[in-house]
Short mmCIF file of C-alpha atoms and ligand atoms in Angstrom, two decimals:
data_model
loop_
_atom_site.label_atom_id
_atom_site.label_comp_id
_atom_site.label_asym_id
_atom_site.label_seq_id
_atom_site.Cartn_x
_atom_site.Cartn_y
_atom_site.Cartn_z
CA MET A 1 -7.17 -40.70 0.77
CA ALA A 2 -5.55 -42.52 3.70
CA GLN A 3 -2.89 -39.83 3.77
CA PHE A 4 -5.55 -37.22 4.51
CA GLU A 5 -6.95 -38.99 7.54
CA ASN A 6 -4.39 -37.41 9.79
CA ILE A 7 -5.08 -33.92 8.51
CA LYS A 8 -7.21 -32.85 11.49
CA ASN A 9 -4.38 -33.75 13.84
CA LEU A 10 -1.84 -31.88 11.68
CA LEU A 11 -4.05 -28.81 11.51
CA GLU A 12 -4.46 -28.87 15.28
CA GLN A 13 -0.71 -29.11 15.71
CA SER A 14 -0.19 -26.22 13.34
CA VAL A 15 -2.21 -23.84 15.53
CA LYS A 16 -0.77 -24.98 18.90
CA LEU A 17 1.22 -22.09 20.33
CA ARG A 18 4.94 -22.51 19.56
CA LYS A 19 7.95 -20.39 18.59
CA THR A 20 6.72 -17.56 16.37
CA ILE A 21 9.62 -17.58 13.90
CA PRO A 22 11.61 -20.80 14.32
CA THR A 23 14.98 -21.32 12.74
CA SER A 24 14.90 -23.82 9.93
CA ASN A 25 18.28 -25.47 9.43
CA THR A 26 17.75 -29.22 9.63
CA PRO A 27 18.76 -30.99 6.38
CA LEU A 28 15.92 -31.36 3.89
CA HIS A 29 14.82 -34.84 2.89
CA LYS A 30 16.19 -35.67 -0.55
CA ILE A 31 13.81 -36.78 -3.29
CA ASN A 32 14.57 -40.42 -4.12
CA LYS A 33 13.51 -42.94 -6.74
CA GLU A 34 11.11 -44.52 -4.23
CA GLY A 35 8.38 -42.63 -2.43
CA LEU A 36 7.72 -42.52 1.31
CA SER A 37 5.44 -44.42 3.65
CA GLU A 38 2.50 -42.68 5.28
CA THR A 39 4.38 -42.43 8.59
CA GLN A 40 7.38 -40.88 6.88
CA ILE A 41 5.17 -38.39 5.07
CA ASN A 42 3.57 -37.53 8.38
CA ASP A 43 7.03 -36.90 9.86
CA LEU A 44 7.76 -34.48 7.04
CA PHE A 45 4.52 -32.61 7.69
CA GLU A 46 5.35 -32.40 11.38
CA ARG A 47 8.75 -30.95 10.55
CA ILE A 48 7.23 -28.44 8.20
CA ILE A 49 4.89 -27.34 10.98
CA SER A 50 7.65 -27.01 13.57
CA GLU A 51 9.90 -25.01 11.22
CA SER A 52 7.25 -22.65 9.88
CA THR A 53 6.38 -19.14 10.99
CA GLN A 54 3.28 -19.24 13.10
CA HIS A 55 0.60 -16.66 12.41
CA SER A 56 -0.78 -16.88 15.91
CA LEU A 57 -2.16 -14.06 18.05
CA ARG A 58 1.47 -13.26 18.94
CA MET A 59 2.49 -12.59 15.33
CA MET A 60 1.98 -8.87 14.88
CA GLY A 61 4.61 -8.06 12.30
CA HIS A 62 3.00 -8.30 8.89
CA MET A 63 -0.28 -8.14 7.02
CA ASP A 64 -0.50 -11.92 7.32
CA THR A 65 -2.62 -14.02 9.64
CA GLN A 66 -4.11 -17.47 10.13
CA PRO A 67 -6.97 -18.12 7.70
CA PHE A 68 -10.29 -19.25 9.18
CA ASP A 69 -10.95 -23.00 9.42
CA GLU A 70 -13.79 -22.79 6.89
CA ALA A 71 -11.38 -21.17 4.42
CA VAL A 72 -8.72 -23.83 4.98
CA VAL A 73 -11.21 -26.64 4.33
CA ALA A 74 -12.58 -24.86 1.26
CA ASP A 75 -9.05 -24.31 -0.02
CA ALA A 76 -8.18 -28.00 0.38
CA ILE A 77 -11.30 -29.00 -1.56
CA VAL A 78 -10.52 -26.39 -4.22
CA SER A 79 -7.05 -27.97 -4.54
CA LYS A 80 -8.39 -31.49 -4.83
CA LEU A 81 -11.03 -30.52 -7.40
CA ASN A 82 -8.42 -28.45 -9.23
CA ASN A 83 -11.02 -26.62 -11.29
CA ASN A 84 -9.62 -24.01 -13.62
CA VAL A 85 -11.47 -20.72 -13.97
CA LEU A 86 -9.99 -20.30 -17.44
CA PHE A 87 -12.98 -22.09 -19.04
CA TYR A 88 -16.54 -22.66 -17.88
CA GLU A 89 -16.26 -26.36 -18.81
CA LEU A 90 -13.36 -26.69 -16.36
CA SER A 91 -15.12 -24.84 -13.53
CA PRO A 92 -18.93 -24.64 -13.81
CA ILE A 93 -19.79 -23.61 -10.26
CA ALA A 94 -16.47 -21.80 -9.68
CA THR A 95 -17.14 -19.58 -12.72
CA ARG A 96 -20.60 -18.75 -11.36
CA ILE A 97 -19.23 -18.09 -7.89
CA GLU A 98 -16.43 -15.86 -9.22
CA MET A 99 -19.00 -13.84 -11.19
CA TYR A 100 -21.20 -13.63 -8.10
CA MET A 101 -18.27 -12.47 -5.95
CA ILE A 102 -17.22 -9.84 -8.50
CA ASP A 103 -20.78 -8.55 -8.63
CA TYR A 104 -20.97 -8.66 -4.82
CA PHE A 105 -17.87 -6.46 -4.48
CA CYS A 106 -19.02 -4.15 -7.31
CA GLN A 107 -22.24 -3.59 -5.35
CA LYS A 108 -20.33 -3.09 -2.09
CA LEU A 109 -18.09 -0.55 -3.85
CA SER A 110 -21.13 1.14 -5.49
CA MET A 111 -19.66 0.36 -8.91
CA SER A 112 -22.84 -1.00 -10.44
CA ASP A 113 -21.40 -0.96 -14.01
CA GLY A 114 -18.15 -2.57 -12.89
CA PHE A 115 -16.61 -5.88 -13.76
CA GLY A 116 -13.43 -7.63 -12.75
CA ILE A 117 -11.61 -10.86 -12.13
CA PHE A 118 -9.83 -12.69 -9.38
CA CYS A 119 -6.03 -12.49 -9.57
CA SER A 120 -3.26 -14.51 -7.97
CA GLY A 121 -2.40 -12.00 -5.26
CA GLY A 122 -2.28 -8.28 -4.66
CA SER A 123 0.68 -7.51 -6.90
CA ILE A 124 -0.96 -9.21 -9.88
CA ALA A 125 -4.22 -7.34 -9.16
CA ASN A 126 -2.34 -4.02 -9.16
CA ILE A 127 -0.39 -4.92 -12.29
CA THR A 128 -3.68 -5.86 -13.99
CA GLY A 129 -5.32 -2.54 -13.05
CA LEU A 130 -2.32 -0.50 -14.14
CA PHE A 131 -1.96 -2.45 -17.37
CA ALA A 132 -5.58 -1.52 -18.11
CA ALA A 133 -4.82 2.11 -17.17
CA ALA A 134 -2.00 2.13 -19.73
CA GLY A 135 -4.40 0.95 -22.44
CA GLY A 136 -4.21 -2.81 -21.90
CA PHE A 137 -4.14 -5.12 -24.90
CA GLN A 138 -5.58 -2.36 -27.10
CA ASN A 139 -2.83 0.11 -26.33
CA GLN A 140 -1.57 1.76 -29.51
CA GLN A 141 0.30 4.61 -27.89
CA THR A 142 3.95 4.73 -26.97
CA ARG A 143 4.79 4.39 -23.29
CA SER A 144 6.52 7.78 -23.35
CA ASP A 145 3.03 9.28 -23.55
CA ILE A 146 2.19 7.90 -20.10
CA GLU A 147 3.05 9.26 -16.65
CA MET A 148 2.31 7.63 -13.31
CA PHE A 149 1.89 9.61 -10.07
CA VAL A 150 2.53 7.51 -7.02
CA SER A 151 3.04 8.19 -3.33
CA GLU A 152 6.34 7.28 -1.71
CA ALA A 153 4.20 5.18 0.66
CA ALA A 154 2.72 3.07 -2.16
CA HIS A 155 3.42 -0.66 -2.31
CA ILE A 156 6.40 -1.89 -4.31
CA SER A 157 4.05 -3.70 -6.73
CA ILE A 158 3.20 -0.31 -8.27
CA LYS A 159 6.84 0.23 -9.24
CA LYS A 160 7.02 -3.34 -10.51
CA ALA A 161 3.92 -2.69 -12.63
CA ALA A 162 5.46 0.47 -14.11
CA THR A 163 8.63 -1.43 -15.07
CA LEU A 164 6.71 -4.38 -16.52
CA ILE A 165 4.40 -2.14 -18.53
CA GLY A 166 7.38 -0.09 -19.70
CA ILE A 167 6.48 3.23 -18.08
CA ASP A 168 9.67 5.16 -17.23
CA ASN A 169 7.87 8.33 -16.36
CA VAL A 170 6.99 7.70 -12.71
CA THR A 171 6.64 10.74 -10.45
CA VAL A 172 6.98 9.90 -6.78
CA ILE A 173 4.90 12.16 -4.54
CA HIS A 174 5.83 13.02 -0.97
CA ALA A 175 3.82 11.30 1.78
CA LEU A 176 2.94 13.01 5.06
CA ALA A 177 4.00 11.60 8.44
CA SER A 178 0.64 9.80 8.60
CA GLY A 179 1.53 7.93 5.39
CA LYS A 180 -1.10 9.81 3.34
CA ILE A 181 -0.12 11.23 -0.03
CA ASP A 182 0.53 14.98 -0.11
CA ILE A 183 -2.47 16.06 -2.20
CA GLU A 184 -1.15 19.54 -2.96
CA GLN A 185 2.08 18.14 -4.32
CA LEU A 186 0.13 15.59 -6.33
CA GLU A 187 -2.05 18.27 -7.89
CA GLN A 188 0.97 20.40 -8.77
CA ALA A 189 2.75 17.45 -10.40
CA VAL A 190 -0.33 16.48 -12.43
CA LYS A 191 -0.81 20.12 -13.48
CA ASN A 192 2.79 20.32 -14.69
CA SER A 193 2.50 17.16 -16.76
CA ASP A 194 1.83 17.37 -20.48
CA VAL A 195 1.66 13.66 -21.34
CA LYS A 196 -1.46 12.17 -22.91
CA THR A 197 -2.22 9.50 -20.29
CA LYS A 198 -1.88 10.38 -16.62
CA ILE A 199 -2.35 7.64 -14.05
CA ILE A 200 -2.83 8.49 -10.38
CA ILE A 201 -2.44 5.75 -7.80
CA GLY A 202 -4.10 5.95 -4.42
CA THR A 203 -3.86 3.48 -1.56
CA VAL A 204 -6.36 2.48 1.10
CA GLY A 205 -4.26 0.78 3.76
CA THR A 206 -0.63 1.58 3.02
CA THR A 207 1.83 -1.21 3.73
CA ILE A 208 3.88 0.73 6.26
CA GLN A 209 1.30 2.72 8.30
CA GLY A 210 -2.07 1.44 7.13
CA ALA A 211 -3.00 4.97 6.03
CA TYR A 212 -5.72 5.76 3.52
CA ASP A 213 -5.14 8.37 0.86
CA ASP A 214 -7.61 11.18 0.28
CA ILE A 215 -9.30 9.46 -2.66
CA PRO A 216 -12.11 12.07 -3.08
CA SER A 217 -9.46 14.78 -3.68
CA MET A 218 -7.60 12.49 -6.08
CA ILE A 219 -10.82 11.97 -8.00
CA LYS A 220 -11.34 15.75 -8.24
CA ILE A 221 -7.81 16.20 -9.60
CA ALA A 222 -8.36 13.34 -12.04
CA GLU A 223 -11.62 14.82 -13.28
CA HIS A 224 -10.02 18.20 -13.78
CA TYR A 225 -6.88 17.01 -15.57
CA GLY A 226 -8.26 13.89 -17.23
CA CYS A 227 -6.44 11.10 -15.36
CA TRP A 228 -7.07 7.42 -14.72
CA VAL A 229 -7.26 6.66 -10.97
CA HIS A 230 -6.23 3.24 -9.71
CA VAL A 231 -6.87 2.48 -6.03
CA ASP A 232 -4.79 -0.16 -4.29
CA ALA A 233 -7.20 -1.32 -1.58
CA ILE A 234 -5.46 -4.66 -1.22
CA TYR A 235 -5.22 -4.17 2.51
CA GLY A 236 -7.78 -1.55 3.51
CA GLY A 237 -10.58 -2.80 1.24
CA ALA A 238 -11.93 -4.84 4.17
CA THR A 239 -13.10 -1.59 5.78
CA ILE A 240 -16.11 -1.61 3.40
CA PHE A 241 -17.62 -4.15 5.81
CA SER A 242 -17.53 -1.67 8.68
CA GLU A 243 -20.15 1.02 9.27
CA THR A 244 -17.59 2.83 11.43
CA HIS A 245 -14.62 2.63 9.07
CA LYS A 246 -16.05 2.40 5.56
CA HIS A 247 -15.29 6.11 5.14
CA CYS A 248 -11.67 4.98 4.46
CA MET A 249 -13.00 3.81 1.08
CA ASP A 250 -14.81 7.08 0.31
CA GLY A 251 -14.38 8.10 -3.32
CA VAL A 252 -13.25 4.64 -4.46
CA GLN A 253 -16.56 4.25 -6.33
CA TYR A 254 -15.36 6.91 -8.79
CA ALA A 255 -11.93 5.32 -9.39
CA ASP A 256 -11.33 3.69 -12.77
CA SER A 257 -9.80 0.57 -11.30
CA VAL A 258 -9.45 -0.87 -7.83
CA SER A 259 -7.71 -3.89 -6.37
CA LEU A 260 -8.91 -5.80 -3.32
CA GLY A 261 -6.96 -8.39 -1.35
CA HIS A 262 -9.06 -10.71 0.74
CA GLN A 263 -6.03 -12.89 1.66
CA LYS A 264 -5.14 -10.22 4.19
CA TRP A 265 -8.16 -9.03 6.16
CA MET A 266 -10.89 -11.43 5.05
CA GLY A 267 -9.36 -14.60 6.44
CA VAL A 268 -8.58 -16.70 3.35
CA PRO A 269 -5.24 -18.34 2.50
CA ARG A 270 -2.92 -16.61 0.07
CA VAL A 271 -2.57 -15.86 -2.73
CA SER A 272 -5.77 -14.25 -3.85
CA GLY A 273 -6.82 -10.79 -4.99
CA ILE A 274 -9.37 -9.05 -7.20
CA CYS A 275 -9.04 -6.34 -9.83
CA ILE A 276 -12.22 -4.45 -10.73
CA LEU A 277 -12.72 -1.85 -13.45
CA LYS A 278 -15.50 0.68 -12.88
CA ASP A 279 -16.73 0.31 -16.44
CA LYS A 280 -17.33 -3.15 -17.88
CA LYS A 281 -16.85 -1.74 -21.40
CA GLN A 282 -13.28 -0.78 -20.45
CA MET A 283 -12.75 -4.30 -19.19
CA ASP A 284 -13.80 -5.62 -22.61
CA GLN A 285 -11.77 -3.07 -24.53
CA ARG A 286 -8.59 -3.19 -22.47
CA LEU A 287 -8.39 -6.53 -20.71
CA ALA A 288 -10.16 -9.00 -22.99
CA MET A 289 -8.61 -11.39 -25.48
CA ASP A 290 -10.26 -14.38 -27.14
CA VAL A 291 -8.94 -17.72 -25.95
CA PRO A 292 -9.41 -19.97 -28.97
CA TYR A 293 -8.80 -23.38 -27.37
CA SER A 294 -12.39 -23.81 -26.31
CA VAL A 295 -15.47 -22.66 -28.17
CA GLY A 296 -19.00 -22.77 -26.75
CA ASP A 297 -21.85 -20.60 -25.60
CA GLN A 298 -20.72 -20.24 -21.98
CA MET A 299 -18.79 -17.31 -20.58
CA ASN A 300 -15.12 -18.18 -20.03
CA LEU A 301 -13.49 -16.02 -17.37
CA GLY A 302 -10.12 -16.70 -19.02
CA THR A 303 -11.20 -14.10 -21.59
CA TRP A 304 -10.14 -11.28 -19.24
CA GLY A 305 -6.91 -10.35 -17.52
CA ILE A 306 -3.26 -11.10 -17.83
CA GLN A 307 -3.24 -14.58 -16.29
CA GLY A 308 -4.04 -17.89 -17.94
CA SER A 309 -5.07 -20.83 -15.76
CA ARG A 310 -6.39 -19.73 -12.39
CA ARG A 311 -7.34 -21.49 -9.17
CA ALA A 312 -10.96 -21.37 -8.11
CA ASP A 313 -10.09 -18.96 -5.27
CA ALA A 314 -13.52 -17.36 -5.44
CA ILE A 315 -14.96 -20.54 -3.92
CA THR A 316 -12.78 -20.18 -0.83
CA LEU A 317 -13.72 -16.55 -0.33
CA TRP A 318 -17.41 -17.22 -0.98
CA ILE A 319 -17.55 -20.14 1.48
CA THR A 320 -15.68 -18.06 4.07
CA LEU A 321 -17.93 -15.02 3.79
CA CYS A 322 -21.07 -17.20 3.71
CA ALA A 323 -19.87 -19.10 6.79
CA LYS A 324 -18.70 -16.12 8.84
CA GLY A 325 -21.21 -13.52 7.72
CA GLU A 326 -20.49 -9.85 7.05
CA LYS A 327 -21.04 -8.85 10.67
CA PHE A 328 -18.14 -11.04 11.74
CA ILE A 329 -15.75 -9.27 9.35
CA GLU A 330 -17.14 -5.90 10.46
CA ASN A 331 -16.48 -6.77 14.08
CA TRP A 332 -12.98 -8.00 13.21
CA VAL A 333 -12.16 -4.73 11.43
CA ASP A 334 -13.65 -2.59 14.21
CA THR A 335 -11.93 -4.38 17.09
CA ALA A 336 -8.56 -4.53 15.29
CA ILE A 337 -8.65 -0.75 14.79
CA GLU A 338 -9.84 -0.18 18.35
CA LYS A 339 -6.96 -2.26 19.75
CA THR A 340 -4.53 -0.28 17.61
CA HIS A 341 -5.82 2.99 19.09
CA THR A 342 -5.35 1.53 22.57
CA PHE A 343 -1.80 0.57 21.62
CA TYR A 344 -1.18 4.11 20.34
CA LYS A 345 -2.34 5.49 23.71
CA MET A 346 -0.18 2.96 25.53
CA LEU A 347 2.84 4.06 23.49
CA SER A 348 2.11 7.76 24.07
CA GLU A 349 2.36 7.12 27.81
CA ASP A 350 5.28 4.67 27.70
CA GLU A 351 8.61 5.64 29.18
CA ASN A 352 10.69 3.64 26.67
CA PHE A 353 8.84 3.91 23.36
CA GLU A 354 6.88 6.46 21.36
CA PRO A 355 4.42 6.20 18.47
CA VAL A 356 5.63 7.44 15.09
CA HIS A 357 2.14 8.38 13.81
CA GLN A 358 -1.51 8.32 14.75
CA PRO A 359 -3.05 5.09 13.45
CA GLU A 360 -5.77 5.17 10.82
CA MET A 361 -6.28 1.42 10.61
CA ASN A 362 -4.61 -1.45 12.49
CA LEU A 363 -0.95 -0.66 11.85
CA GLN A 364 1.23 1.23 14.29
CA LEU A 365 4.83 2.33 13.85
CA PHE A 366 6.83 3.02 16.99
CA ARG A 367 10.42 3.54 18.07
CA PRO A 368 12.52 3.65 21.23
CA LYS A 369 12.86 7.06 22.89
CA LYS A 370 16.55 6.43 23.56
CA GLN A 371 19.15 5.74 20.89
CA VAL A 372 19.48 1.94 20.79
CA ASP A 373 20.68 -0.62 18.29
CA MET A 374 17.25 -1.55 16.95
CA LEU A 375 18.58 -4.28 14.68
CA THR A 376 20.10 -6.17 17.63
CA ALA A 377 17.05 -5.58 19.83
CA HIS A 378 14.87 -6.90 17.04
CA LYS A 379 17.02 -9.96 16.49
CA GLN A 380 16.71 -10.72 20.19
CA LEU A 381 12.95 -10.36 19.92
CA THR A 382 12.92 -12.94 17.13
CA ASP A 383 15.08 -15.32 19.18
CA LYS A 384 12.71 -15.08 22.13
CA GLY A 385 10.05 -16.59 19.86
CA GLN A 386 7.03 -14.97 21.50
CA GLU A 387 5.24 -11.73 20.55
CA TRP A 388 6.77 -10.34 17.37
CA VAL A 389 6.59 -7.08 15.40
CA SER A 390 8.59 -6.29 12.28
CA LEU A 391 11.44 -3.87 11.82
CA SER A 392 10.78 -1.58 8.85
CA THR A 393 12.09 1.70 7.54
CA TRP A 394 10.11 4.86 7.00
CA LYS A 395 11.81 7.86 5.40
CA GLN A 396 15.17 6.11 5.83
CA GLU A 397 14.68 5.70 9.62
CA PRO A 398 14.23 2.30 11.33
CA VAL A 399 10.85 1.79 12.98
CA TYR A 400 9.06 -1.08 14.68
CA ARG A 401 5.87 -1.97 12.89
CA ALA A 402 2.92 -3.64 14.57
CA VAL A 403 0.07 -5.05 12.47
CA ILE A 404 -2.75 -5.91 14.86
CA LEU A 405 -4.55 -8.36 12.61
CA HIS A 406 -5.09 -11.71 14.33
CA PRO A 407 -8.63 -11.58 15.74
CA ASP A 408 -7.48 -12.99 19.11
CA THR A 409 -4.53 -10.65 19.69
CA GLN A 410 -5.07 -8.90 23.02
CA ILE A 411 -3.78 -5.68 24.55
CA GLU A 412 -1.66 -7.91 26.78
CA ASN A 413 0.20 -9.18 23.68
CA LEU A 414 0.96 -5.58 22.77
CA SER A 415 2.30 -4.74 26.19
CA ASN A 416 4.34 -8.00 26.12
CA VAL A 417 6.02 -6.91 22.91
CA LEU A 418 7.13 -3.67 24.54
CA ASP A 419 8.55 -5.61 27.50
CA LEU A 420 10.34 -8.01 25.17
CA LEU A 421 11.85 -5.12 23.19
CA LYS A 422 12.98 -3.23 26.28
CA GLN A 423 16.72 -3.41 26.78
C1 PLP B 501 -1.01 -2.05 -0.06
C2 PLP B 501 -0.53 -3.32 -0.71
N1 PLP B 501 -0.72 -3.51 -2.02
C3 PLP B 501 -0.30 -4.61 -2.65
C4 PLP B 501 0.32 -5.63 -1.97
C5 PLP B 501 0.82 -6.83 -2.72
O1 PLP B 501 0.13 -7.99 -2.39
P1 PLP B 501 0.80 -9.43 -2.65
O2 PLP B 501 1.86 -9.59 -1.62
O3 PLP B 501 -0.34 -10.38 -2.50
O4 PLP B 501 1.34 -9.46 -4.03
C6 PLP B 501 0.55 -5.48 -0.59
C7 PLP B 501 1.26 -6.51 0.17
O5 PLP B 501 1.47 -6.43 1.34
C8 PLP B 501 0.13 -4.29 0.06
O6 PLP B 501 0.36 -4.07 1.35
#
């Protein structure tokens, strides 16, 4: 335990403002026959801190931010306890907490007959939902009988899921400038399809623009043509905490499966996600398999899903939400979106830059008004080591992408980034 005594100091160092994306090129310590002293280990930790990307209030480039202190402490304890949610006997309270958290989100989503499991990240949650959509472990049909309908703005994990599940028939639907799926084109494509199983994917909080698809219209199409709807709410799911913005999740209660990703906008460390099916019976039919290594009268969460051993991530999320309270998350969501609207206005009046779309959540794409070498300008931004936004592409065009996620990011940080990018 002596090694842990310095942890408070290391954690304090890790949040002290420093270069946002440092270069990491010092030689790595080689693993030797003998281990290291406490001081040497401490030196290694200090180096790791100084050569790591810092998710401070100046980091505005990705859907990543500093987890809350309560979550970091919970995560460390979860690591030390190393309970495995596979079996109840390996995780008595973690199993109960995971079931509580699943029920909590089912209630929040108004899916009172739903059931789900925690997954190791957003991609795994999406793969789990889409595997269920394709029939899961019970699937008897050939994959050629399945078609997926997915927006060009959907996350890459959807394509990965299709490949893993063996679905070749993936129809990519045009997305509007806002990032929302083109509903008319979706309906036409679904209408033209004559396969047995049609899977529509909607997103709440797209990775590029933070847009939310028109889920109620997707549900109508699905009801009419008999489709499974999977909603990727890995990013935008946090809006259910907000009275002002929960409309982004409208219609999700009627989806067949939904994934949530609290590692992004609920302040816990990665990787952690949830996949919920609207109907518990479907969960049993499609995603359950007996695990014969342990027999008893307790419920083993390892019965469901595609993963085996799992961390007790539900504990970290539960502690975090208990500690912060729902109002805190609501305020975080509301202020992040408000700041993004202010940034949009700032960009609309800027002489050097312009917004690429109207924001729906806390992501804003923008570009220079003049033709400039954006790659070089962006590299210079990284070298400056202060405020940082990412360089992405949307419809084959380069765009700067700001994700206004850190609770302490201020309007001043947004105007600084424009100054830093100016040539
Ligand atoms: C909308 C969306 N879905 C899924 C994912 C995948 O999550 P993960 O990176 O945890 O696998 C992301 C990641 O950014 C995302 O933005």
